PDB file of C-alpha atoms in Angstrom:
ATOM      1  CA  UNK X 337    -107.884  59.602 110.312  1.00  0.00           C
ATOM      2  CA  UNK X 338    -108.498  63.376 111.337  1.00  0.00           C
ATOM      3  CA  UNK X 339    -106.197  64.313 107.692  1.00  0.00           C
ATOM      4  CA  UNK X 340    -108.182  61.609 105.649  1.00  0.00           C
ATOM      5  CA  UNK X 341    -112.096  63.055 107.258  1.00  0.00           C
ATOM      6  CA  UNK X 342    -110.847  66.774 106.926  1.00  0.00           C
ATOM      7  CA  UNK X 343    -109.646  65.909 103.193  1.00  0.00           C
ATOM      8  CA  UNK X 344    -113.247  64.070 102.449  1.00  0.00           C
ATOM      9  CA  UNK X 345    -115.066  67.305 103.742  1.00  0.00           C
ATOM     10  CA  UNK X 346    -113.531  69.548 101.853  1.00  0.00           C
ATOM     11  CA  UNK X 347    -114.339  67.552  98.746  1.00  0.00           C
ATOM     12  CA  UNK X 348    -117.395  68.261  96.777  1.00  0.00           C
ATOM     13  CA  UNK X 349    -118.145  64.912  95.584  1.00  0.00           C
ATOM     14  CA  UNK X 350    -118.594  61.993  98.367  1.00  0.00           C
ATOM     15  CA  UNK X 351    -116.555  58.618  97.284  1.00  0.00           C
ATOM     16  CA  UNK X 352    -120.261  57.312  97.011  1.00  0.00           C
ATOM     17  CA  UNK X 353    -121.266  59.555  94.841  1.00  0.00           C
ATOM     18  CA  UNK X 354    -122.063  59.030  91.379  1.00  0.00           C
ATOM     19  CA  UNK X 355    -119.252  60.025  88.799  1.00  0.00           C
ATOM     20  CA  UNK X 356    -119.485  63.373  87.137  1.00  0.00           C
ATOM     21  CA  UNK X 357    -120.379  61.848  83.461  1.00  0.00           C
ATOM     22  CA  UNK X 358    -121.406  58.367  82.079  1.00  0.00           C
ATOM     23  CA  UNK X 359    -120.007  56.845  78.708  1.00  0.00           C
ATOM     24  CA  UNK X 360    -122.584  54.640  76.504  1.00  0.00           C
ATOM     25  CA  UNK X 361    -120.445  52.545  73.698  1.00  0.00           C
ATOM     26  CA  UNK X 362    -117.317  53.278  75.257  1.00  0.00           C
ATOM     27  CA  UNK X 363    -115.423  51.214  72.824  1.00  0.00           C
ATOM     28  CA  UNK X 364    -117.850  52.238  69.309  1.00  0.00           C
ATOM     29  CA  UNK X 365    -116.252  52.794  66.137  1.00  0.00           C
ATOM     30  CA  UNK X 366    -119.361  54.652  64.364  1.00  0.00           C
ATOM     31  CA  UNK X 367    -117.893  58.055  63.546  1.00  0.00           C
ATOM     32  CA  UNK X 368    -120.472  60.111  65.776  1.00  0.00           C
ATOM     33  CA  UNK X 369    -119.838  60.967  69.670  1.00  0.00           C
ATOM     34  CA  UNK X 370    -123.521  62.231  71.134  1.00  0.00           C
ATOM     35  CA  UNK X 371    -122.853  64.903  74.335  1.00  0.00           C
ATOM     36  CA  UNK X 372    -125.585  65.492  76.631  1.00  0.00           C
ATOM     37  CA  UNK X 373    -124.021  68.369  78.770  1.00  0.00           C
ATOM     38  CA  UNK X 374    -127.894  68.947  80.783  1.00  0.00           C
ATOM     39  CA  UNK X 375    -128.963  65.539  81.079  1.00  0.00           C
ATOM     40  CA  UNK X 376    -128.928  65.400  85.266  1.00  0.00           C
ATOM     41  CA  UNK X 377    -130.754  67.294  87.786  1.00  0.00           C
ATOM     42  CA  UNK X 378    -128.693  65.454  90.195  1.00  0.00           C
ATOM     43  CA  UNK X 379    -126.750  67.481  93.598  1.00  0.00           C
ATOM     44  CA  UNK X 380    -124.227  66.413  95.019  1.00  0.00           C
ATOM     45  CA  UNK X 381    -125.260  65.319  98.407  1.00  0.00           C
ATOM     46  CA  UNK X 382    -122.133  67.978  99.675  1.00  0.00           C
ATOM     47  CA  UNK X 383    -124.932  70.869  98.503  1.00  0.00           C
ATOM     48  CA  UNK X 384    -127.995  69.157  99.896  1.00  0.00           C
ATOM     49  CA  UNK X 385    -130.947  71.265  97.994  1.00  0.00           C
ATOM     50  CA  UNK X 386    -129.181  74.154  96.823  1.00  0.00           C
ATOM     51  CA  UNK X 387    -131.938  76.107  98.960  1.00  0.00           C
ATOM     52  CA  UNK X 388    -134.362  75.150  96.246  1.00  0.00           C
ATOM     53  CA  UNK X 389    -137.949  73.207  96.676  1.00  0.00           C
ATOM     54  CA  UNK X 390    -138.196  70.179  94.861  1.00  0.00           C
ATOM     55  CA  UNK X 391    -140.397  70.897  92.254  1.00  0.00           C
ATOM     56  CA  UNK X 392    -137.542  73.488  91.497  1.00  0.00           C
ATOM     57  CA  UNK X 393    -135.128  70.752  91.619  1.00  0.00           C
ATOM     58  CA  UNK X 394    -137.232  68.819  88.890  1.00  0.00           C
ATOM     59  CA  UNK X 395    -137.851  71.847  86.688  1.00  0.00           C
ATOM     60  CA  UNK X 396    -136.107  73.052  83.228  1.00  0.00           C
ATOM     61  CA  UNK X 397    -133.688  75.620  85.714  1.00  0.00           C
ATOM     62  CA  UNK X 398    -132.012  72.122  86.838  1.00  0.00           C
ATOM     63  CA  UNK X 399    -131.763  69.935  83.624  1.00  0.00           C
ATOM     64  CA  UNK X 400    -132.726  69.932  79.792  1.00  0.00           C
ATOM     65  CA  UNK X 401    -135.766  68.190  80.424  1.00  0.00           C
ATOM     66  CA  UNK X 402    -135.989  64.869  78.435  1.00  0.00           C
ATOM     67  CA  UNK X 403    -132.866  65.552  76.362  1.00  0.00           C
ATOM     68  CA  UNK X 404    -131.074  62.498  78.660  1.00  0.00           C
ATOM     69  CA  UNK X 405    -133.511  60.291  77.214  1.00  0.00           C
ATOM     70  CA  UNK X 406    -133.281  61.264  73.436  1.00  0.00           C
ATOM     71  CA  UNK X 407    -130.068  60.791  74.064  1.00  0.00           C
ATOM     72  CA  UNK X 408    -129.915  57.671  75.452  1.00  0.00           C
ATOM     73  CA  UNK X 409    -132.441  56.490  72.654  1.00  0.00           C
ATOM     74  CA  UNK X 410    -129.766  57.620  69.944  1.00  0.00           C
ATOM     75  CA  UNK X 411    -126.730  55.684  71.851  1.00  0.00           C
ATOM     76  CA  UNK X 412    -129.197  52.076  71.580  1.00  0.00           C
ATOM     77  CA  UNK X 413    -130.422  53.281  67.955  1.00  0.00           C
ATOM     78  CA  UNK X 414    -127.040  54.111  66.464  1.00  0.00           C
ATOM     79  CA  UNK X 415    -124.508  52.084  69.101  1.00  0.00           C
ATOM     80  CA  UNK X 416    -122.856  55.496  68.842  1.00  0.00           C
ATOM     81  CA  UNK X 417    -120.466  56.566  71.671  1.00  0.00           C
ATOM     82  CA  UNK X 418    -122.799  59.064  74.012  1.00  0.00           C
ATOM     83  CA  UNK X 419    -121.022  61.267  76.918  1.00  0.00           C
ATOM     84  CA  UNK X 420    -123.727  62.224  79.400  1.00  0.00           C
ATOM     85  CA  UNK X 421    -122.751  64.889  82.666  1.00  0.00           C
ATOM     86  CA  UNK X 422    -124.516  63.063  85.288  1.00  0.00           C
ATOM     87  CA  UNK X 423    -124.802  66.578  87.575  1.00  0.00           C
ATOM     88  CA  UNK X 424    -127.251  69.425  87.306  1.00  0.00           C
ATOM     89  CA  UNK X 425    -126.448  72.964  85.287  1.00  0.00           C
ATOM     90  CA  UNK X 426    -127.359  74.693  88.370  1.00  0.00           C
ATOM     91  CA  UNK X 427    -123.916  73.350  89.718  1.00  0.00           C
ATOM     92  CA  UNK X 428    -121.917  74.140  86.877  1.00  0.00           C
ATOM     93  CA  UNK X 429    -123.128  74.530  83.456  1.00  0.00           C
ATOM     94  CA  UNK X 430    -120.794  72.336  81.479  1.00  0.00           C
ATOM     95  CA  UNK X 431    -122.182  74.253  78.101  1.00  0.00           C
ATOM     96  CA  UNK X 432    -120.321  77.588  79.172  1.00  0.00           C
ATOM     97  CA  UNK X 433    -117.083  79.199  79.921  1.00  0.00           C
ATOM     98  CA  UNK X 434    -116.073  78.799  83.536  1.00  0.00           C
ATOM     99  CA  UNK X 435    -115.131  82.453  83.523  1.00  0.00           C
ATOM    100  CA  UNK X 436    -118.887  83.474  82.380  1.00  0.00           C
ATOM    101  CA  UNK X 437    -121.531  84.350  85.151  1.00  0.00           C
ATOM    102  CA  UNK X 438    -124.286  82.157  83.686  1.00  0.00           C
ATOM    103  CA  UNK X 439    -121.573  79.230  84.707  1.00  0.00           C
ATOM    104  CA  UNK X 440    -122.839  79.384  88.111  1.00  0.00           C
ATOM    105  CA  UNK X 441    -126.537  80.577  87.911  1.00  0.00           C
ATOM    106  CA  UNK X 442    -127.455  82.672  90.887  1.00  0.00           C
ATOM    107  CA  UNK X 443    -131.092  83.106  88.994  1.00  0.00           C
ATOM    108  CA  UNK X 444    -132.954  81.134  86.360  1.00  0.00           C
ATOM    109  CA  UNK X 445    -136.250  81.553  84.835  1.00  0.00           C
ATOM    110  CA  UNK X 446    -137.373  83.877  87.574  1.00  0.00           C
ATOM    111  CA  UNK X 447    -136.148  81.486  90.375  1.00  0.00           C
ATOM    112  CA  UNK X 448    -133.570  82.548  92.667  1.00  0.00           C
ATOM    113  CA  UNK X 449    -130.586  79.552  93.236  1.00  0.00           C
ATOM    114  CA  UNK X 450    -129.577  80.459  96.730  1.00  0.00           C
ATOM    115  CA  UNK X 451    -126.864  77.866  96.591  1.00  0.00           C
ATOM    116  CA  UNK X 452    -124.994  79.727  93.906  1.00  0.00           C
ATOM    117  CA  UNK X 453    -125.300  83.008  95.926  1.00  0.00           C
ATOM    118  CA  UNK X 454    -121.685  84.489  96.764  1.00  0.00           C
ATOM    119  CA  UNK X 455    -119.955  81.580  95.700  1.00  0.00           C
ATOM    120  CA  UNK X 456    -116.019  81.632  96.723  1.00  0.00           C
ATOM    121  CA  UNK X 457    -113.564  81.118  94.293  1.00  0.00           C
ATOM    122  CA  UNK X 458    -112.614  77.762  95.822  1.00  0.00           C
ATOM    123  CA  UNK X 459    -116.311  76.740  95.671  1.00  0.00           C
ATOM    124  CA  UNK X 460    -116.220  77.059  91.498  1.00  0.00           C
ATOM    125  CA  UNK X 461    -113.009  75.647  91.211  1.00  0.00           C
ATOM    126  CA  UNK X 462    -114.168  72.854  93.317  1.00  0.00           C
ATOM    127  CA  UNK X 463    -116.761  72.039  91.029  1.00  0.00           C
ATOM    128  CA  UNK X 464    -114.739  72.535  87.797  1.00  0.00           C
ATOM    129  CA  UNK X 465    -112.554  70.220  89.093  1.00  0.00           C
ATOM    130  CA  UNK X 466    -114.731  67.791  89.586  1.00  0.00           C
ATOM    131  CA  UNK X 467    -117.377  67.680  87.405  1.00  0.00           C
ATOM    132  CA  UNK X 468    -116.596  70.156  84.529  1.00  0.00           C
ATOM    133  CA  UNK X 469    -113.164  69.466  83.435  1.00  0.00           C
ATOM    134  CA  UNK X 470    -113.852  65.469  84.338  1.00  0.00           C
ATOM    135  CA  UNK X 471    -116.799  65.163  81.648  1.00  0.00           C
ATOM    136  CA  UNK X 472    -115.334  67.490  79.073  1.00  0.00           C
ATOM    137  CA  UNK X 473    -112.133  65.348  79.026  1.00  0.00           C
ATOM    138  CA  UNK X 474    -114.189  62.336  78.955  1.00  0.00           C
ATOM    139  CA  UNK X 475    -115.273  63.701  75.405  1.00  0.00           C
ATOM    140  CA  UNK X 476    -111.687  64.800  74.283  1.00  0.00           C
ATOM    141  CA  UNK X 477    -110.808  61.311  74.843  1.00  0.00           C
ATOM    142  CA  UNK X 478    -113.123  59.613  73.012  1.00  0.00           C
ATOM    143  CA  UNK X 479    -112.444  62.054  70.118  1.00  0.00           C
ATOM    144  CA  UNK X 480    -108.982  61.242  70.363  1.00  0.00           C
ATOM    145  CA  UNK X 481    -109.602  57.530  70.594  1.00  0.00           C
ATOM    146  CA  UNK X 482    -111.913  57.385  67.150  1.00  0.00           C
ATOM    147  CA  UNK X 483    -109.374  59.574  65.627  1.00  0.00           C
ATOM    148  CA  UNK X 484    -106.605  57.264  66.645  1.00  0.00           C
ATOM    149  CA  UNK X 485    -108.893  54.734  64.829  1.00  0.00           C
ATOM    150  CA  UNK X 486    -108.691  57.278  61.392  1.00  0.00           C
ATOM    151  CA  UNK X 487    -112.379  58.120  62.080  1.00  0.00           C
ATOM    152  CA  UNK X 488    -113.126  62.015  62.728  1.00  0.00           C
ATOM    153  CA  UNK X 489    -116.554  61.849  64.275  1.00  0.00           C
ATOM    154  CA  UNK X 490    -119.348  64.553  63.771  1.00  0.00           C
ATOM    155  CA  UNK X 491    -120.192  65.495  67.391  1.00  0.00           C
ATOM    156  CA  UNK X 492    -123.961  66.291  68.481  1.00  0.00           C
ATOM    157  CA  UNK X 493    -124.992  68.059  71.197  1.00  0.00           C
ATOM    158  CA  UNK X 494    -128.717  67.199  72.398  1.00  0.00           C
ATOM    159  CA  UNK X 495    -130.185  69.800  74.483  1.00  0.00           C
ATOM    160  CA  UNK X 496    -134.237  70.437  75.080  1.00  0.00           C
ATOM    161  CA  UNK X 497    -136.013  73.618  75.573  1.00  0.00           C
ATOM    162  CA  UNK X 498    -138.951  75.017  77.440  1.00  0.00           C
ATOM    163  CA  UNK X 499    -141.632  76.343  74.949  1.00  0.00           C
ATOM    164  CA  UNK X 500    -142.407  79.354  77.181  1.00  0.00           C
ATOM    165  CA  UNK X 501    -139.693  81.109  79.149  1.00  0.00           C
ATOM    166  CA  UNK X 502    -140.069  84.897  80.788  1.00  0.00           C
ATOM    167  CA  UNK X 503    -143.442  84.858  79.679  1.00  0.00           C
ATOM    168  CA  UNK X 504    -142.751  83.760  75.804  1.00  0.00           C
ATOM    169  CA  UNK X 505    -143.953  81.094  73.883  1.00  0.00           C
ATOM    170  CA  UNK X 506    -141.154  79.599  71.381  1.00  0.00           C
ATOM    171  CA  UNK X 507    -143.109  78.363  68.301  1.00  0.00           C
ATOM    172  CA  UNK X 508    -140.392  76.324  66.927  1.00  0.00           C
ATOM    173  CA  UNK X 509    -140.581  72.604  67.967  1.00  0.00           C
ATOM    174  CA  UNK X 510    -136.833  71.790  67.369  1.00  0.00           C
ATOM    175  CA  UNK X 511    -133.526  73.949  66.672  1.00  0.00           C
ATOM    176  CA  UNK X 512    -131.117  73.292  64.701  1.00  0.00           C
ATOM    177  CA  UNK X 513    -127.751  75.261  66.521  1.00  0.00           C
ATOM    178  CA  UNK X 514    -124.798  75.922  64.358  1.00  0.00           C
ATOM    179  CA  UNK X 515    -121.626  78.199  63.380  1.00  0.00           C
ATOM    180  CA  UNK X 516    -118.690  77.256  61.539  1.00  0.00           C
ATOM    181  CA  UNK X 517    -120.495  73.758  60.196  1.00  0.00           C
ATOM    182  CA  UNK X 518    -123.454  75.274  57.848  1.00  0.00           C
ATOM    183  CA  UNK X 519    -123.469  72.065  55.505  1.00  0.00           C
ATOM    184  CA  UNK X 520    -123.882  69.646  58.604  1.00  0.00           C
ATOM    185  CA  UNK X 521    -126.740  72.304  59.744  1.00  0.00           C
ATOM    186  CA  UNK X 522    -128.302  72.200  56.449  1.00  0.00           C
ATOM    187  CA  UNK X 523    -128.739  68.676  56.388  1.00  0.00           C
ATOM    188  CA  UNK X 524    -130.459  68.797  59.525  1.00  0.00           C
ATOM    189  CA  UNK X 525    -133.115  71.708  58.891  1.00  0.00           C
ATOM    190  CA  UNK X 526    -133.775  69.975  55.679  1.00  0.00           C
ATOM    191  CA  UNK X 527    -134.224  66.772  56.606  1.00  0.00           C
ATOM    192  CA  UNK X 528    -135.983  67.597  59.827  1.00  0.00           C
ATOM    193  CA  UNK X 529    -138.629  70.016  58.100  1.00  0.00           C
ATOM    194  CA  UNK X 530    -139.320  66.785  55.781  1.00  0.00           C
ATOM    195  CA  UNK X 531    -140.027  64.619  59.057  1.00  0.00           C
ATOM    196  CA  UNK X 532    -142.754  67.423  59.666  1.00  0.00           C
ATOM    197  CA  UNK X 533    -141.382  69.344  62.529  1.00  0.00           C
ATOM    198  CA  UNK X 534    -141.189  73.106  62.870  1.00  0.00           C
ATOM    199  CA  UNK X 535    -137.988  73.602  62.693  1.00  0.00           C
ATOM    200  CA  UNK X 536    -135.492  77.146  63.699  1.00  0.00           C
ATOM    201  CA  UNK X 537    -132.141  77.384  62.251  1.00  0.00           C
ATOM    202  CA  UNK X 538    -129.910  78.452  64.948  1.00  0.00           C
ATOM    203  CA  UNK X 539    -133.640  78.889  67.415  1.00  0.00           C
ATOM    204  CA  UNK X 540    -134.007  79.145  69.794  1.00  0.00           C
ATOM    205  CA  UNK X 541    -130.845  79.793  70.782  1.00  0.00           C
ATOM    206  CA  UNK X 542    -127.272  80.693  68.299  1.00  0.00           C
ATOM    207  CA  UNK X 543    -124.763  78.196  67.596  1.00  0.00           C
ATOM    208  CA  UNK X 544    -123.294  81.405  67.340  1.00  0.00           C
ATOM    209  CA  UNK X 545    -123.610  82.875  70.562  1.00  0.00           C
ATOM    210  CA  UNK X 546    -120.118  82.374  72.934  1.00  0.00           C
ATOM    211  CA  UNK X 547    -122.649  80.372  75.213  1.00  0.00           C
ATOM    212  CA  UNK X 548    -122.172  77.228  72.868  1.00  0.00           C
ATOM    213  CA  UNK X 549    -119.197  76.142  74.700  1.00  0.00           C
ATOM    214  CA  UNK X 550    -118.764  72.469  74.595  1.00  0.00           C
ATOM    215  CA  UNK X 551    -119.318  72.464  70.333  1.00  0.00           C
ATOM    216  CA  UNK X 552    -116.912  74.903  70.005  1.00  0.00           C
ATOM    217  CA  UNK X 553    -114.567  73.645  72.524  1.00  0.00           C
ATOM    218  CA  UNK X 554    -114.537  70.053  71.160  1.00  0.00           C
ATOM    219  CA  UNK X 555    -115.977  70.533  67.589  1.00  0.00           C
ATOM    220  CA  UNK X 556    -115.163  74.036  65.936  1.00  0.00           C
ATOM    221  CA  UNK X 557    -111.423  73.919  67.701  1.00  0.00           C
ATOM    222  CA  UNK X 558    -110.618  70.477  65.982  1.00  0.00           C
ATOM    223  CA  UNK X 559    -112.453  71.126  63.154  1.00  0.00           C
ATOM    224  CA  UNK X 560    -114.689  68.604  63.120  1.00  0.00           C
ATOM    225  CA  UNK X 561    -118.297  68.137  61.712  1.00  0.00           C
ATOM    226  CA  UNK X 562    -120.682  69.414  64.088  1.00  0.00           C
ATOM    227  CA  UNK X 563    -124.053  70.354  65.091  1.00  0.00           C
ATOM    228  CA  UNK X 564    -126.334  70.867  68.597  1.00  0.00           C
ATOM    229  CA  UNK X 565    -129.728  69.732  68.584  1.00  0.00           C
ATOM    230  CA  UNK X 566    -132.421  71.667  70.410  1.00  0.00           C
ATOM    231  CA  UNK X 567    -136.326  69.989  71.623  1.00  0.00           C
ATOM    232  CA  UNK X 568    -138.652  71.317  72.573  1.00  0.00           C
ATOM    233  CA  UNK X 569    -139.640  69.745  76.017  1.00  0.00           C
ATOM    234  CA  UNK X 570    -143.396  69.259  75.023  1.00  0.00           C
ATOM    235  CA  UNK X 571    -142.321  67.120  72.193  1.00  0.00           C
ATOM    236  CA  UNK X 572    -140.142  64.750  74.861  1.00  0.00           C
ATOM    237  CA  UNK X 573    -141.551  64.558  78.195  1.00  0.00           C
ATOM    238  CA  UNK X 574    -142.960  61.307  77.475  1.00  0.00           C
ATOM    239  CA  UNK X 575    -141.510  58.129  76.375  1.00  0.00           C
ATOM    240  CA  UNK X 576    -144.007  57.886  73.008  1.00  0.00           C
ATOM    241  CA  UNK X 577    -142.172  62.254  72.533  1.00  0.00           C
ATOM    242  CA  UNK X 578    -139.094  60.574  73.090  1.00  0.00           C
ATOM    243  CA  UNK X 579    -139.236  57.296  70.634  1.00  0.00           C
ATOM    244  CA  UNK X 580    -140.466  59.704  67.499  1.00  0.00           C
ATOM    245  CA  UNK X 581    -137.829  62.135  68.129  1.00  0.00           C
ATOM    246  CA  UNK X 582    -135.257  59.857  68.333  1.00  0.00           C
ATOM    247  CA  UNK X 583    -135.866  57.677  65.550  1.00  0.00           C
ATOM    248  CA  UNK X 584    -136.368  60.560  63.046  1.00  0.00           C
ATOM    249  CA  UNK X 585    -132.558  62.081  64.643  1.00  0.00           C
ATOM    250  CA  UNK X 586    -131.552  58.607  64.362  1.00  0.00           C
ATOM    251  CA  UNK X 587    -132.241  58.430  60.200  1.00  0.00           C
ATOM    252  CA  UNK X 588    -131.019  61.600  59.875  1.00  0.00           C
ATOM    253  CA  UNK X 589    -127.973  60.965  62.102  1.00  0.00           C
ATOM    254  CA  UNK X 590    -126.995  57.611  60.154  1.00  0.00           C
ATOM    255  CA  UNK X 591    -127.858  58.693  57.132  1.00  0.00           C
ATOM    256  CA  UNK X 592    -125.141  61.768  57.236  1.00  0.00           C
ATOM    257  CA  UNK X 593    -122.635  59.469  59.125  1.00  0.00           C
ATOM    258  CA  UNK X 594    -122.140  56.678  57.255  1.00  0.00           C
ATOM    259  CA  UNK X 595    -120.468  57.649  54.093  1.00  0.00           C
ATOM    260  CA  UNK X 596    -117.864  58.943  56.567  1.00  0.00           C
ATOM    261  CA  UNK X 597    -117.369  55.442  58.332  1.00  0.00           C
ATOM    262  CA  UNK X 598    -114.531  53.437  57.034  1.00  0.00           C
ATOM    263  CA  UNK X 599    -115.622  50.318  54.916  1.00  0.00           C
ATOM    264  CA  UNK X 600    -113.461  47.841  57.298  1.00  0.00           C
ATOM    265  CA  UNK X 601    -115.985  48.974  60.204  1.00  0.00           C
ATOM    266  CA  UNK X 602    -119.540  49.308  59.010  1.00  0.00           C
ATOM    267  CA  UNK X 603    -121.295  47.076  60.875  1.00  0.00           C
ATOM    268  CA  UNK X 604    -124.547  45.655  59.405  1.00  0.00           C
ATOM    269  CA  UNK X 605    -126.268  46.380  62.482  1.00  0.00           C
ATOM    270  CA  UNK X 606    -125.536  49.705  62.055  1.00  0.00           C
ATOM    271  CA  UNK X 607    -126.208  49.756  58.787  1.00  0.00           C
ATOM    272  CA  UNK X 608    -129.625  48.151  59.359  1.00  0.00           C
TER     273      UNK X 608
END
């Protein structure tokens, strides 16, 4: 009892704690897989507060504000297979490189994260091996699963955006993130500038930059289709933000995707 109470502390995640990611349509054959690598602002209970005051804990330093929902939205609209990381960035950032800094925030937006302050190098691998590594291969194997099926998905990364960090406003109302993939982007900056939506191509943040890890991990190694979607949080911190946004994604998304699906499995409600 003393081994098995020792073992438990030295875990970060309690046996009652939530899993480290969530699969909608686990078993979907439409050739998309949705990521939402920010869509928690959840701690484990291990970490209590991270030092931080609640309205800290709520704030765009903890999660991609609204981007859980989109998401969500797009899993019901499409039936599309969705990976969601149910723990905050401020733990690990599951969008990054282990071995870069901005993994494990020790300041964000002007706020200081004391629980990232000094962290050992058991505390990081702690949380990589719990939450990190457990959602990205919760991706990989759904990509491997479709592919298994002959379907090579496009994957889509939904991610939101405050429209005023360090002082700057961001005009743009949603960004269109890309690198290797420019005709997937394309479709996407033209299609969402029809909808009526100010959109930046690779704004406000680069597909480009080495920060983009879970596309390129997942997407650009495998060479599939890919693409990350950037809101703007004003757009979806609301549920009427969050309905328009994710039916005009989910045209778009269906649109691009189904000439791709294999006849034998295009579903009419799909389709419809």
């Amino acid at each position: 009892m003393k081994i098995a109470n020792k073992e438990l502390r030295e875990t970060l995640l309690a046996p009652d704690d939530p899993t480290p990611f969530l699969i909608l349509n686990a078993d979907a054959n439409v050739p998309v897989i949705l990521v939402c690598d920010h869509a928690s602002n959840r701690f484990p209970r291990s970490l209590e507060t991270m030092g931080l005051d609640y309205l800290d804990r709520v704030s765009h330093i903890a999660l991609d504000i609204g981007a859980n929902a989109v998401a969500e939205s797009l899993a019901e609209n499409l039936g599309a297979t969705t990976v969601l990381c149910q723990y905050s960035r401020l733990i690990v950032d599951c969008n990054r490189e282990l071995m870069d800094d901005s993994a494990f925030l020790e300041h964000s937006d002007g706020v200081d994260v004391p629980g990232n302050h000094n962290l050992q190098i058991d505390e990081k691998e702690k949380r990589a091996s719990e939450i990190y590594w457990p959602y990205h291969n919760a991706i990989k194997d759904q990509i491997e699963r479709l592919k298994k099926n002959g379907i090579d998905p496009v994957v889509i990364s939904i991610h939101s955006f405050t429209p005023v960090i360090n002082g700057s406003d961001r005009e743009w109302e949603i960004g269109v993130l890309w690198d290797k993939d420019s005709v997937t982007a394309e479709i996407f900056l033209t299609r969402l500038g029809e909808a009526g939506y100010l959109v930046g191509d690779n704004e406000p943040y680069s597909g480009k930059d080495p920060e983009d890890f879970t596309i390129d991990y997942h997407a650009e190694s495998a060479g599939l289709p890919h693409v990350g979607i950037e809101i703007s949080q004003n757009l979806i911190n609301h549920d009427d933000g969050v309905e328009r946004v994710a039916t005009a994604l989910s045209k778009i998304i269906s649109r691009y995707a189904i000439p791709t699906m294999p006849k034998n499995i295009q579903t009419q409600e799909f389709l419809g």
